[in-house]
Amino acid sequence: MAPDITAKKGVEPIVSLTSYHAHTAAIADAYCDFLLVGDSLGMVMHGYETTVPVPLDLMIMHGRAVVRGARRALVVVDMPFGTYEESPSVAFRNAAKVMKETDCGAVKIEGGRRMSETIRFLVDRGIPVMAHIGLTPQSINVLGGFKAQGQTAHQWAAIEEDARLVAAAGAFAVVLEAIAAPLASQITAAIPIPTIGIGAGCGCDGQILVMEDMLGLSPRVPKFVKEFGSVGAVIEGAIRSYAGEVRAGTFPAPEHTYAMKPADVPQAANPSRVTKKTKTATS
Ligand code: KIV
């Protein structure tokens, strides 16, 4: 549950990844403290250029899948753009819908100072909130691009203030995205809740990456991603072999094929009967 994540601050590093499906959730569950159903799924899985178009129903659909796959890790679902900024009560209505329909353990919203009133409103009404500051991708059209934050000293005070305000409002943890590493370390020391870094250096209380990025499945990745695997190449190799064997007629082999039941083996060649029986056996 969300308080277990907060309790890890200063005790042990917090490990997390995004997950969008039941099968990856089931694998990551054993290794991660929480799984984030990030709205990055709009870009990673659905081909959008940004996270701005992602609808609430899509988050709920993927949230349900991840909750089904996870056994012990906390599942946090991102609130997509346009579902929480208007007012605390709109945020509550949509966040409650996400919690009820997915059975997740918390939601995440982007924004510091400007969202602190909403965070307090949700937490007071039973919804654990993870905050997200620094580079907030839903504000891409205002920020002017996926740009690192806090690389000049004059930006530091506002970003640190964002962190203090979301912590004071009751967020159980805060994502620091693409923030200059010394600032992320300073924030981590300054606030009582865990900081979860993505492109924010090693001074945070925990780390998160987009799973497809760290697996080597994404065509382009930001500078802060380390590829821990080459899953894209593995998938391509498997598909290439499959296509080659189908074209060469070597797949399916006898061991992938259903035989007739002995009593039914046709006495003489009867292709139409064999086809019918084979279809029945596989359906
Ligand atoms: O949507 C997402 O995947 C995120 C992570 C980058 C933290 O918000």
CSV table of N, CA, C and O in Angstrom, one decimal, residues 116-235:
chain,number,residue,atom,x,y,z
A,116,SER,N,-1.2,21.4,-5.6
A,116,SER,CA,-1.1,21.0,-4.1
A,116,SER,C,-2.5,21.0,-3.5
A,116,SER,O,-2.8,20.1,-2.7
A,117,GLU,N,-3.4,21.9,-3.8
A,117,GLU,CA,-4.7,21.9,-3.3
A,117,GLU,C,-5.5,20.7,-3.6
A,117,GLU,O,-6.2,20.0,-2.8
A,118,THR,N,-5.3,20.3,-4.9
A,118,THR,CA,-6.0,19.0,-5.4
A,118,THR,C,-5.5,17.8,-4.7
A,118,THR,O,-6.2,16.9,-4.3
A,119,ILE,N,-4.2,17.8,-4.5
A,119,ILE,CA,-3.6,16.6,-3.8
A,119,ILE,C,-4.2,16.5,-2.4
A,119,ILE,O,-4.6,15.4,-1.9
A,120,ARG,N,-4.2,17.6,-1.7
A,120,ARG,CA,-4.8,17.6,-0.3
A,120,ARG,C,-6.3,17.1,-0.3
A,120,ARG,O,-6.7,16.3,0.5
A,121,PHE,N,-7.0,17.6,-1.3
A,121,PHE,CA,-8.4,17.3,-1.5
A,121,PHE,C,-8.6,15.7,-1.7
A,121,PHE,O,-9.4,15.1,-1.0
A,122,LEU,N,-7.8,15.2,-2.5
A,122,LEU,CA,-7.9,13.7,-2.8
A,122,LEU,C,-7.4,12.9,-1.6
A,122,LEU,O,-8.1,11.9,-1.2
A,123,VAL,N,-6.3,13.3,-1.0
A,123,VAL,CA,-5.8,12.5,0.1
A,123,VAL,C,-6.8,12.5,1.3
A,123,VAL,O,-7.1,11.5,1.9
A,124,ASP,N,-7.3,13.7,1.5
A,124,ASP,CA,-8.3,13.8,2.6
A,124,ASP,C,-9.6,12.9,2.4
A,124,ASP,O,-10.3,12.6,3.3
A,125,ARG,N,-9.8,12.6,1.1
A,125,ARG,CA,-11.0,11.8,0.8
A,125,ARG,C,-10.6,10.3,0.4
A,125,ARG,O,-11.4,9.6,-0.2
A,126,GLY,N,-9.4,9.9,0.8
A,126,GLY,CA,-9.1,8.5,0.7
A,126,GLY,C,-8.3,8.0,-0.5
A,126,GLY,O,-8.2,6.8,-0.8
A,127,ILE,N,-7.8,9.0,-1.3
A,127,ILE,CA,-7.1,8.6,-2.5
A,127,ILE,C,-5.6,8.9,-2.4
A,127,ILE,O,-5.2,10.1,-2.3
A,128,PRO,N,-4.8,7.9,-2.3
A,128,PRO,CA,-3.3,8.1,-2.2
A,128,PRO,C,-2.8,8.7,-3.5
A,128,PRO,O,-3.1,8.2,-4.6
A,129,VAL,N,-2.0,9.8,-3.4
A,129,VAL,CA,-1.5,10.5,-4.6
A,129,VAL,C,0.0,10.5,-4.6
A,129,VAL,O,0.7,10.9,-3.7
A,130,MET,N,0.5,10.1,-5.8
A,130,MET,CA,1.9,10.3,-6.1
A,130,MET,C,2.0,11.5,-6.9
A,130,MET,O,1.2,11.7,-7.9
A,131,ALA,N,2.9,12.4,-6.6
A,131,ALA,CA,3.0,13.7,-7.4
A,131,ALA,C,4.1,13.5,-8.4
A,131,ALA,O,4.9,12.5,-8.4
A,132,HIS,N,4.2,14.4,-9.3
A,132,HIS,CA,5.2,14.3,-10.4
A,132,HIS,C,5.6,15.7,-10.8
A,132,HIS,O,4.8,16.5,-11.3
A,133,ILE,N,6.9,16.1,-10.6
A,133,ILE,CA,7.4,17.4,-10.9
A,133,ILE,C,8.6,17.4,-11.8
A,133,ILE,O,9.2,16.3,-12.0
A,134,GLY,N,9.1,18.6,-12.1
A,134,GLY,CA,10.3,18.7,-13.0
A,134,GLY,C,9.7,18.7,-14.4
A,134,GLY,O,8.8,19.5,-14.8
A,135,LEU,N,10.2,17.8,-15.3
A,135,LEU,CA,9.6,17.7,-16.6
A,135,LEU,C,8.3,17.0,-16.5
A,135,LEU,O,8.2,15.8,-16.1
A,136,THR,N,7.2,17.7,-16.8
A,136,THR,CA,5.8,17.1,-16.7
A,136,THR,C,5.3,17.0,-18.1
A,136,THR,O,4.9,18.0,-18.7
A,137,PRO,N,5.4,15.8,-18.7
A,137,PRO,CA,5.1,15.6,-20.2
A,137,PRO,C,3.7,16.1,-20.6
A,137,PRO,O,3.6,16.5,-21.8
A,138,GLN,N,2.8,16.1,-19.7
A,138,GLN,CA,1.4,16.6,-20.1
A,138,GLN,C,1.5,18.1,-20.4
A,138,GLN,O,0.5,18.6,-21.1
A,139,SER,N,2.5,18.8,-19.9
A,139,SER,CA,2.6,20.3,-20.2
A,139,SER,C,3.6,20.6,-21.3
A,139,SER,O,4.1,21.7,-21.4
A,140,ILE,N,3.8,19.6,-22.2
A,140,ILE,CA,4.8,19.7,-23.2
A,140,ILE,C,4.6,20.9,-24.1
A,140,ILE,O,5.5,21.6,-24.5
A,141,ASN,N,3.3,21.3,-24.3
A,141,ASN,CA,3.0,22.4,-25.2
A,141,ASN,C,3.3,23.8,-24.5
A,141,ASN,O,3.5,24.7,-25.2
A,142,VAL,N,3.4,23.8,-23.2
A,142,VAL,CA,3.8,25.0,-22.5
A,142,VAL,C,5.3,25.0,-22.3
A,142,VAL,O,6.0,26.0,-22.5
A,143,LEU,N,5.9,23.8,-22.0
A,143,LEU,CA,7.3,23.8,-21.7
A,143,LEU,C,8.1,23.9,-23.0
A,143,LEU,O,9.3,24.3,-23.0
A,144,GLY,N,7.5,23.6,-24.2
A,144,GLY,CA,8.2,23.8,-25.5
A,144,GLY,C,9.0,22.6,-25.8
A,144,GLY,O,9.9,22.7,-26.7
A,145,GLY,N,8.8,21.4,-25.2
A,145,GLY,CA,9.6,20.2,-25.6
A,145,GLY,C,9.9,19.4,-24.4
A,145,GLY,O,9.7,19.8,-23.2
A,146,PHE,N,10.5,18.2,-24.6
A,146,PHE,CA,10.9,17.3,-23.5
A,146,PHE,C,12.3,17.8,-23.0
A,146,PHE,O,13.3,17.3,-23.4
A,147,LYS,N,12.3,18.8,-22.2
A,147,LYS,CA,13.5,19.5,-21.8
A,147,LYS,C,13.8,19.2,-20.3
A,147,LYS,O,13.0,19.3,-19.5
A,148,ALA,N,15.1,19.0,-20.0
A,148,ALA,CA,15.6,18.8,-18.7
A,148,ALA,C,15.3,20.1,-17.9
A,148,ALA,O,15.3,21.2,-18.4
A,149,GLN,N,15.0,20.0,-16.6
A,149,GLN,CA,14.6,21.1,-15.7
A,149,GLN,C,15.7,21.3,-14.7
A,149,GLN,O,16.4,20.3,-14.3
A,150,GLY,N,15.9,22.5,-14.2
A,150,GLY,CA,16.8,22.8,-13.1
A,150,GLY,C,18.2,22.8,-13.5
A,150,GLY,O,19.1,22.6,-12.7
A,151,GLN,N,18.5,23.0,-14.8
A,151,GLN,CA,19.9,23.0,-15.2
A,151,GLN,C,20.5,24.4,-15.0
A,151,GLN,O,21.7,24.6,-15.2
A,152,THR,N,19.7,25.4,-14.7
A,152,THR,CA,20.2,26.7,-14.4
A,152,THR,C,19.8,27.1,-13.0
A,152,THR,O,18.6,26.7,-12.6
A,153,ALA,N,20.7,27.7,-12.2
A,153,ALA,CA,20.4,27.9,-10.8
A,153,ALA,C,19.1,28.7,-10.5
A,153,ALA,O,18.5,28.4,-9.5
A,154,HIS,N,18.7,29.6,-11.4
A,154,HIS,CA,17.6,30.4,-11.1
A,154,HIS,C,16.3,29.5,-11.1
A,154,HIS,O,15.3,30.0,-10.6
A,155,GLN,N,16.3,28.3,-11.7
A,155,GLN,CA,15.1,27.5,-11.7
A,155,GLN,C,15.0,26.6,-10.4
A,155,GLN,O,13.9,26.1,-10.1
A,156,TRP,N,16.0,26.6,-9.6
A,156,TRP,CA,16.0,25.6,-8.5
A,156,TRP,C,15.0,25.9,-7.4
A,156,TRP,O,14.3,25.0,-7.0
A,157,ALA,N,14.8,27.2,-7.0
A,157,ALA,CA,14.0,27.5,-5.9
A,157,ALA,C,12.5,27.1,-6.2
A,157,ALA,O,11.8,26.5,-5.4
A,158,ALA,N,12.1,27.3,-7.5
A,158,ALA,CA,10.7,27.0,-7.8
A,158,ALA,C,10.4,25.5,-7.8
A,158,ALA,O,9.4,25.0,-7.3
A,159,ILE,N,11.4,24.8,-8.3
A,159,ILE,CA,11.2,23.3,-8.4
A,159,ILE,C,11.3,22.7,-6.9
A,159,ILE,O,10.5,21.8,-6.6
A,160,GLU,N,12.2,23.2,-6.1
A,160,GLU,CA,12.2,22.7,-4.7
A,160,GLU,C,11.0,23.1,-4.0
A,160,GLU,O,10.4,22.3,-3.2
A,161,GLU,N,10.4,24.3,-4.3
A,161,GLU,CA,9.2,24.7,-3.6
A,161,GLU,C,8.0,23.7,-4.1
A,161,GLU,O,7.2,23.4,-3.3
A,162,ASP,N,8.0,23.4,-5.4
A,162,ASP,CA,7.0,22.4,-5.8
A,162,ASP,C,7.1,21.1,-5.0
A,162,ASP,O,6.1,20.6,-4.6
A,163,ALA,N,8.3,20.6,-4.8
A,163,ALA,CA,8.5,19.4,-4.0
A,163,ALA,C,8.0,19.5,-2.6
A,163,ALA,O,7.3,18.7,-2.0
A,164,ARG,N,8.3,20.7,-2.0
A,164,ARG,CA,7.9,20.9,-0.6
A,164,ARG,C,6.4,21.0,-0.5
A,164,ARG,O,5.8,20.4,0.5
A,165,LEU,N,5.8,21.6,-1.5
A,165,LEU,CA,4.3,21.8,-1.4
A,165,LEU,C,3.5,20.5,-1.6
A,165,LEU,O,2.5,20.3,-1.0
A,166,VAL,N,4.0,19.7,-2.6
A,166,VAL,CA,3.3,18.4,-2.8
A,166,VAL,C,3.5,17.5,-1.5
A,166,VAL,O,2.5,16.7,-1.2
A,167,ALA,N,4.6,17.5,-0.9
A,167,ALA,CA,4.8,16.7,0.3
A,167,ALA,C,3.9,17.3,1.4
A,167,ALA,O,3.2,16.5,2.1
A,168,ALA,N,3.9,18.6,1.6
A,168,ALA,CA,3.0,19.1,2.6
A,168,ALA,C,1.5,18.9,2.4
A,168,ALA,O,0.7,18.7,3.3
A,169,ALA,N,1.2,18.7,1.1
A,169,ALA,CA,-0.2,18.5,0.7
A,169,ALA,C,-0.6,17.0,1.0
A,169,ALA,O,-1.8,16.7,0.9
A,170,GLY,N,0.3,16.1,1.2
A,170,GLY,CA,0.0,14.8,1.6
A,170,GLY,C,0.3,13.7,0.5
A,170,GLY,O,0.0,12.5,0.7
A,171,ALA,N,1.1,14.1,-0.5
A,171,ALA,CA,1.5,13.1,-1.5
A,171,ALA,C,2.4,12.1,-0.8
A,171,ALA,O,3.1,12.4,0.1
A,172,PHE,N,2.2,10.8,-1.2
A,172,PHE,CA,3.0,9.8,-0.5
A,172,PHE,C,4.4,9.6,-1.1
A,172,PHE,O,5.3,8.9,-0.5
A,173,ALA,N,4.6,10.1,-2.3
A,173,ALA,CA,5.9,10.1,-3.0
A,173,ALA,C,5.9,11.1,-4.1
A,173,ALA,O,4.8,11.5,-4.5
A,174,VAL,N,7.0,11.4,-4.7
A,174,VAL,CA,7.0,12.4,-5.8
A,174,VAL,C,8.0,11.9,-6.8
A,174,VAL,O,9.2,11.6,-6.5
A,175,VAL,N,7.6,11.8,-8.1
A,175,VAL,CA,8.5,11.6,-9.2
A,175,VAL,C,9.2,12.8,-9.6
A,175,VAL,O,8.6,13.9,-9.7
A,176,LEU,N,10.5,12.7,-9.7
A,176,LEU,CA,11.3,13.9,-10.2
A,176,LEU,C,11.8,13.5,-11.6
A,176,LEU,O,12.6,12.6,-11.7
A,177,GLU,N,11.2,14.1,-12.6
A,177,GLU,CA,11.6,13.7,-14.0
A,177,GLU,C,12.5,14.7,-14.6
A,177,GLU,O,12.2,15.9,-14.6
A,178,ALA,N,13.6,14.2,-15.2
A,178,ALA,CA,14.6,15.0,-16.0
A,178,ALA,C,15.0,16.3,-15.2
A,178,ALA,O,14.8,17.4,-15.7
A,179,ILE,N,15.5,16.1,-14.0
A,179,ILE,CA,15.9,17.3,-13.1
A,179,ILE,C,17.4,17.1,-12.9
A,179,ILE,O,17.9,16.0,-12.7
A,180,ALA,N,18.1,18.2,-13.0
A,180,ALA,CA,19.6,18.2,-12.8
A,180,ALA,C,19.9,17.4,-11.5
A,180,ALA,O,19.2,17.7,-10.4
A,181,ALA,N,20.8,16.5,-11.5
A,181,ALA,CA,21.1,15.6,-10.4
A,181,ALA,C,21.3,16.3,-9.1
A,181,ALA,O,20.8,15.9,-8.1
A,182,PRO,N,22.1,17.4,-9.1
A,182,PRO,CA,22.4,18.0,-7.7
A,182,PRO,C,21.1,18.6,-7.1
A,182,PRO,O,20.9,18.5,-5.9
A,183,LEU,N,20.2,19.1,-8.0
A,183,LEU,CA,18.9,19.6,-7.4
A,183,LEU,C,18.1,18.5,-6.9
A,183,LEU,O,17.5,18.6,-5.8
A,184,ALA,N,18.1,17.4,-7.6
A,184,ALA,CA,17.3,16.2,-7.2
A,184,ALA,C,17.8,15.7,-5.8
A,184,ALA,O,17.0,15.4,-4.9
A,185,SER,N,19.1,15.7,-5.6
A,185,SER,CA,19.7,15.3,-4.3
A,185,SER,C,19.3,16.3,-3.2
A,185,SER,O,18.9,15.8,-2.1
A,186,GLN,N,19.3,17.5,-3.6
A,186,GLN,CA,18.9,18.6,-2.6
A,186,GLN,C,17.5,18.4,-2.2
A,186,GLN,O,17.1,18.5,-1.0
A,187,ILE,N,16.6,18.2,-3.1
A,187,ILE,CA,15.2,18.0,-2.8
A,187,ILE,C,15.0,16.7,-2.0
A,187,ILE,O,14.2,16.7,-1.0
A,188,THR,N,15.7,15.7,-2.3
A,188,THR,CA,15.6,14.4,-1.6
A,188,THR,C,15.9,14.6,-0.1
A,188,THR,O,15.2,14.1,0.8
A,189,ALA,N,16.9,15.4,0.1
A,189,ALA,CA,17.3,15.7,1.5
A,189,ALA,C,16.3,16.6,2.2
A,189,ALA,O,16.2,16.6,3.5
A,190,ALA,N,15.6,17.4,1.4
A,190,ALA,CA,14.8,18.5,2.0
A,190,ALA,C,13.3,18.0,2.4
A,190,ALA,O,12.7,18.7,3.2
A,191,ILE,N,12.8,17.0,1.8
A,191,ILE,CA,11.4,16.6,2.0
A,191,ILE,C,11.2,15.3,2.7
A,191,ILE,O,12.1,14.4,2.5
A,192,PRO,N,10.1,15.1,3.4
A,192,PRO,CA,10.0,13.9,4.2
A,192,PRO,C,9.4,12.7,3.4
A,192,PRO,O,9.3,11.6,3.9
A,193,ILE,N,9.1,12.9,2.1
A,193,ILE,CA,8.5,11.7,1.3
A,193,ILE,C,9.5,11.3,0.3
A,193,ILE,O,10.4,12.1,-0.1
A,194,PRO,N,9.4,10.0,-0.2
A,194,PRO,CA,10.4,9.5,-1.1
A,194,PRO,C,10.4,10.3,-2.5
A,194,PRO,O,9.3,10.6,-3.0
A,195,THR,N,11.6,10.5,-3.0
A,195,THR,CA,11.7,11.0,-4.4
A,195,THR,C,12.0,9.8,-5.3
A,195,THR,O,12.8,9.0,-5.0
A,196,ILE,N,11.3,9.7,-6.4
A,196,ILE,CA,11.4,8.6,-7.4
A,196,ILE,C,12.0,9.3,-8.7
A,196,ILE,O,11.3,10.0,-9.3
A,197,GLY,N,13.3,9.0,-8.9
A,197,GLY,CA,13.9,9.7,-10.0
A,197,GLY,C,13.8,9.0,-11.4
A,197,GLY,O,13.8,7.7,-11.4
A,198,ILE,N,13.6,9.8,-12.4
A,198,ILE,CA,13.7,9.3,-13.8
A,198,ILE,C,14.5,10.4,-14.5
A,198,ILE,O,14.0,11.5,-14.7
A,199,GLY,N,15.8,10.1,-14.8
A,199,GLY,CA,16.6,11.2,-15.3
A,199,GLY,C,16.9,12.2,-14.3
A,199,GLY,O,17.0,13.4,-14.6
A,200,ALA,N,17.1,11.8,-13.0
A,200,ALA,CA,17.3,12.8,-11.9
A,200,ALA,C,18.5,12.3,-11.1
A,200,ALA,O,18.7,12.8,-10.0
A,201,GLY,N,19.3,11.4,-11.6
A,201,GLY,CA,20.5,11.0,-10.9
A,201,GLY,C,20.3,10.0,-9.8
A,201,GLY,O,19.2,9.6,-9.6
A,202,CYS,N,21.4,9.7,-9.1
A,202,CYS,CA,21.4,8.6,-8.2
A,202,CYS,C,21.1,9.1,-6.7
A,202,CYS,O,21.1,8.3,-5.8
A,203,GLY,N,20.9,10.4,-6.6
A,203,GLY,CA,20.6,10.9,-5.2
A,203,GLY,C,19.2,10.8,-4.8
A,203,GLY,O,18.8,11.3,-3.7
A,204,CYS,N,18.3,10.1,-5.6
A,204,CYS,CA,16.9,10.0,-5.2
A,204,CYS,C,16.7,8.8,-4.3
A,204,CYS,O,17.5,7.9,-4.2
A,205,ASP,N,15.5,8.8,-3.7
A,205,ASP,CA,15.2,7.6,-2.9
A,205,ASP,C,14.8,6.4,-3.7
A,205,ASP,O,14.8,5.3,-3.1
A,206,GLY,N,14.5,6.5,-4.9
A,206,GLY,CA,14.1,5.4,-5.7
A,206,GLY,C,14.3,5.8,-7.2
A,206,GLY,O,14.6,6.9,-7.5
A,207,GLN,N,14.1,4.8,-8.1
A,207,GLN,CA,14.2,5.0,-9.5
A,207,GLN,C,13.0,4.4,-10.2
A,207,GLN,O,12.4,3.4,-9.8
A,208,ILE,N,12.7,5.0,-11.4
A,208,ILE,CA,11.7,4.4,-12.2
A,208,ILE,C,12.1,4.6,-13.7
A,208,ILE,O,12.8,5.6,-14.0
A,209,LEU,N,11.8,3.6,-14.5
A,209,LEU,CA,12.1,3.7,-16.0
A,209,LEU,C,10.9,3.2,-16.7
A,209,LEU,O,10.1,2.4,-16.1
A,210,VAL,N,10.7,3.6,-17.9
A,210,VAL,CA,9.7,3.0,-18.8
A,210,VAL,C,10.2,1.7,-19.2
A,210,VAL,O,11.3,1.5,-19.7
A,211,MET,N,9.4,0.6,-18.9
A,211,MET,CA,9.9,-0.7,-19.1
A,211,MET,C,10.3,-1.0,-20.5
A,211,MET,O,11.4,-1.6,-20.7
A,212,GLU,N,9.6,-0.6,-21.5
A,212,GLU,CA,10.0,-0.8,-22.9
A,212,GLU,C,11.3,-0.2,-23.2
A,212,GLU,O,12.1,-0.7,-24.0
A,213,ASP,N,11.6,1.0,-22.6
A,213,ASP,CA,12.9,1.7,-22.8
A,213,ASP,C,14.0,0.8,-22.2
A,213,ASP,O,15.0,0.6,-22.9
A,214,MET,N,13.9,0.4,-21.0
A,214,MET,CA,15.0,-0.3,-20.4
A,214,MET,C,15.2,-1.7,-20.9
A,214,MET,O,16.3,-2.3,-20.8
A,215,LEU,N,14.1,-2.2,-21.6
A,215,LEU,CA,14.2,-3.6,-22.2
A,215,LEU,C,14.9,-3.5,-23.6
A,215,LEU,O,15.2,-4.6,-24.1
A,216,GLY,N,15.0,-2.3,-24.1
A,216,GLY,CA,15.6,-2.2,-25.5
A,216,GLY,C,14.5,-2.5,-26.5
A,216,GLY,O,14.8,-3.0,-27.6
A,217,LEU,N,13.3,-2.1,-26.2
A,217,LEU,CA,12.2,-2.3,-27.1
A,217,LEU,C,11.7,-1.0,-27.8
A,217,LEU,O,10.9,-1.0,-28.7
A,218,SER,N,12.2,0.1,-27.3
A,218,SER,CA,11.8,1.4,-27.9
A,218,SER,C,12.8,1.9,-28.9
A,218,SER,O,14.0,1.8,-28.7
A,219,PRO,N,12.3,2.4,-30.1
A,219,PRO,CA,13.2,2.8,-31.1
A,219,PRO,C,14.1,4.0,-30.7
A,219,PRO,O,15.2,4.1,-31.1
A,220,ARG,N,13.5,5.0,-29.9
A,220,ARG,CA,14.3,6.1,-29.5
A,220,ARG,C,14.2,6.2,-28.0
A,220,ARG,O,13.1,6.1,-27.5
A,221,VAL,N,15.3,6.4,-27.3
A,221,VAL,CA,15.1,6.6,-25.8
A,221,VAL,C,15.9,7.9,-25.4
A,221,VAL,O,16.8,8.3,-26.0
A,222,PRO,N,15.4,8.5,-24.3
A,222,PRO,CA,16.1,9.7,-23.7
A,222,PRO,C,17.5,9.3,-23.2
A,222,PRO,O,17.7,8.1,-22.9
A,223,LYS,N,18.3,10.3,-23.0
A,223,LYS,CA,19.7,10.1,-22.6
A,223,LYS,C,19.8,9.4,-21.2
A,223,LYS,O,20.7,8.6,-21.0
A,224,PHE,N,18.8,9.6,-20.4
A,224,PHE,CA,18.9,9.0,-19.0
A,224,PHE,C,18.5,7.5,-19.0
A,224,PHE,O,18.6,6.9,-17.9
A,225,VAL,N,18.1,6.9,-20.1
A,225,VAL,CA,17.8,5.5,-20.1
A,225,VAL,C,19.0,4.6,-20.3
A,225,VAL,O,19.8,4.9,-21.2
A,226,LYS,N,19.1,3.6,-19.4
A,226,LYS,CA,20.1,2.5,-19.7
A,226,LYS,C,19.3,1.3,-20.2
A,226,LYS,O,18.3,0.9,-19.6
A,227,GLU,N,19.7,0.8,-21.4
A,227,GLU,CA,19.0,-0.4,-21.9
A,227,GLU,C,19.6,-1.6,-21.2
A,227,GLU,O,20.8,-2.0,-21.4
A,228,PHE,N,18.8,-2.3,-20.4
A,228,PHE,CA,19.3,-3.5,-19.6
A,228,PHE,C,19.1,-4.8,-20.4
A,228,PHE,O,19.4,-5.8,-20.0
A,229,GLY,N,18.4,-4.6,-21.6
A,229,GLY,CA,18.2,-5.8,-22.4
A,229,GLY,C,18.1,-5.4,-23.9
A,229,GLY,O,18.1,-4.2,-24.2
A,230,SER,N,18.0,-6.4,-24.7
A,230,SER,CA,17.8,-6.1,-26.2
A,230,SER,C,16.6,-6.9,-26.7
A,230,SER,O,16.7,-7.7,-27.6
A,231,VAL,N,15.5,-6.7,-26.0
A,231,VAL,CA,14.3,-7.4,-26.3
A,231,VAL,C,13.8,-7.2,-27.7
A,231,VAL,O,13.3,-8.1,-28.4
A,232,GLY,N,14.0,-6.0,-28.2
A,232,GLY,CA,13.5,-5.7,-29.6
A,232,GLY,C,14.2,-6.6,-30.6
A,232,GLY,O,13.6,-7.2,-31.5
A,233,ALA,N,15.5,-6.8,-30.4
A,233,ALA,CA,16.3,-7.6,-31.3
A,233,ALA,C,15.9,-9.1,-31.1
A,233,ALA,O,15.8,-9.8,-32.1
A,234,VAL,N,15.6,-9.5,-29.9
A,234,VAL,CA,15.1,-10.9,-29.7
A,234,VAL,C,13.8,-11.1,-30.4
A,234,VAL,O,13.6,-12.2,-31.0
A,235,ILE,N,12.9,-10.2,-30.2
A,235,ILE,CA,11.6,-10.3,-30.9
A,235,ILE,C,11.7,-10.4,-32.4
A,235,ILE,O,11.2,-11.2,-33.1
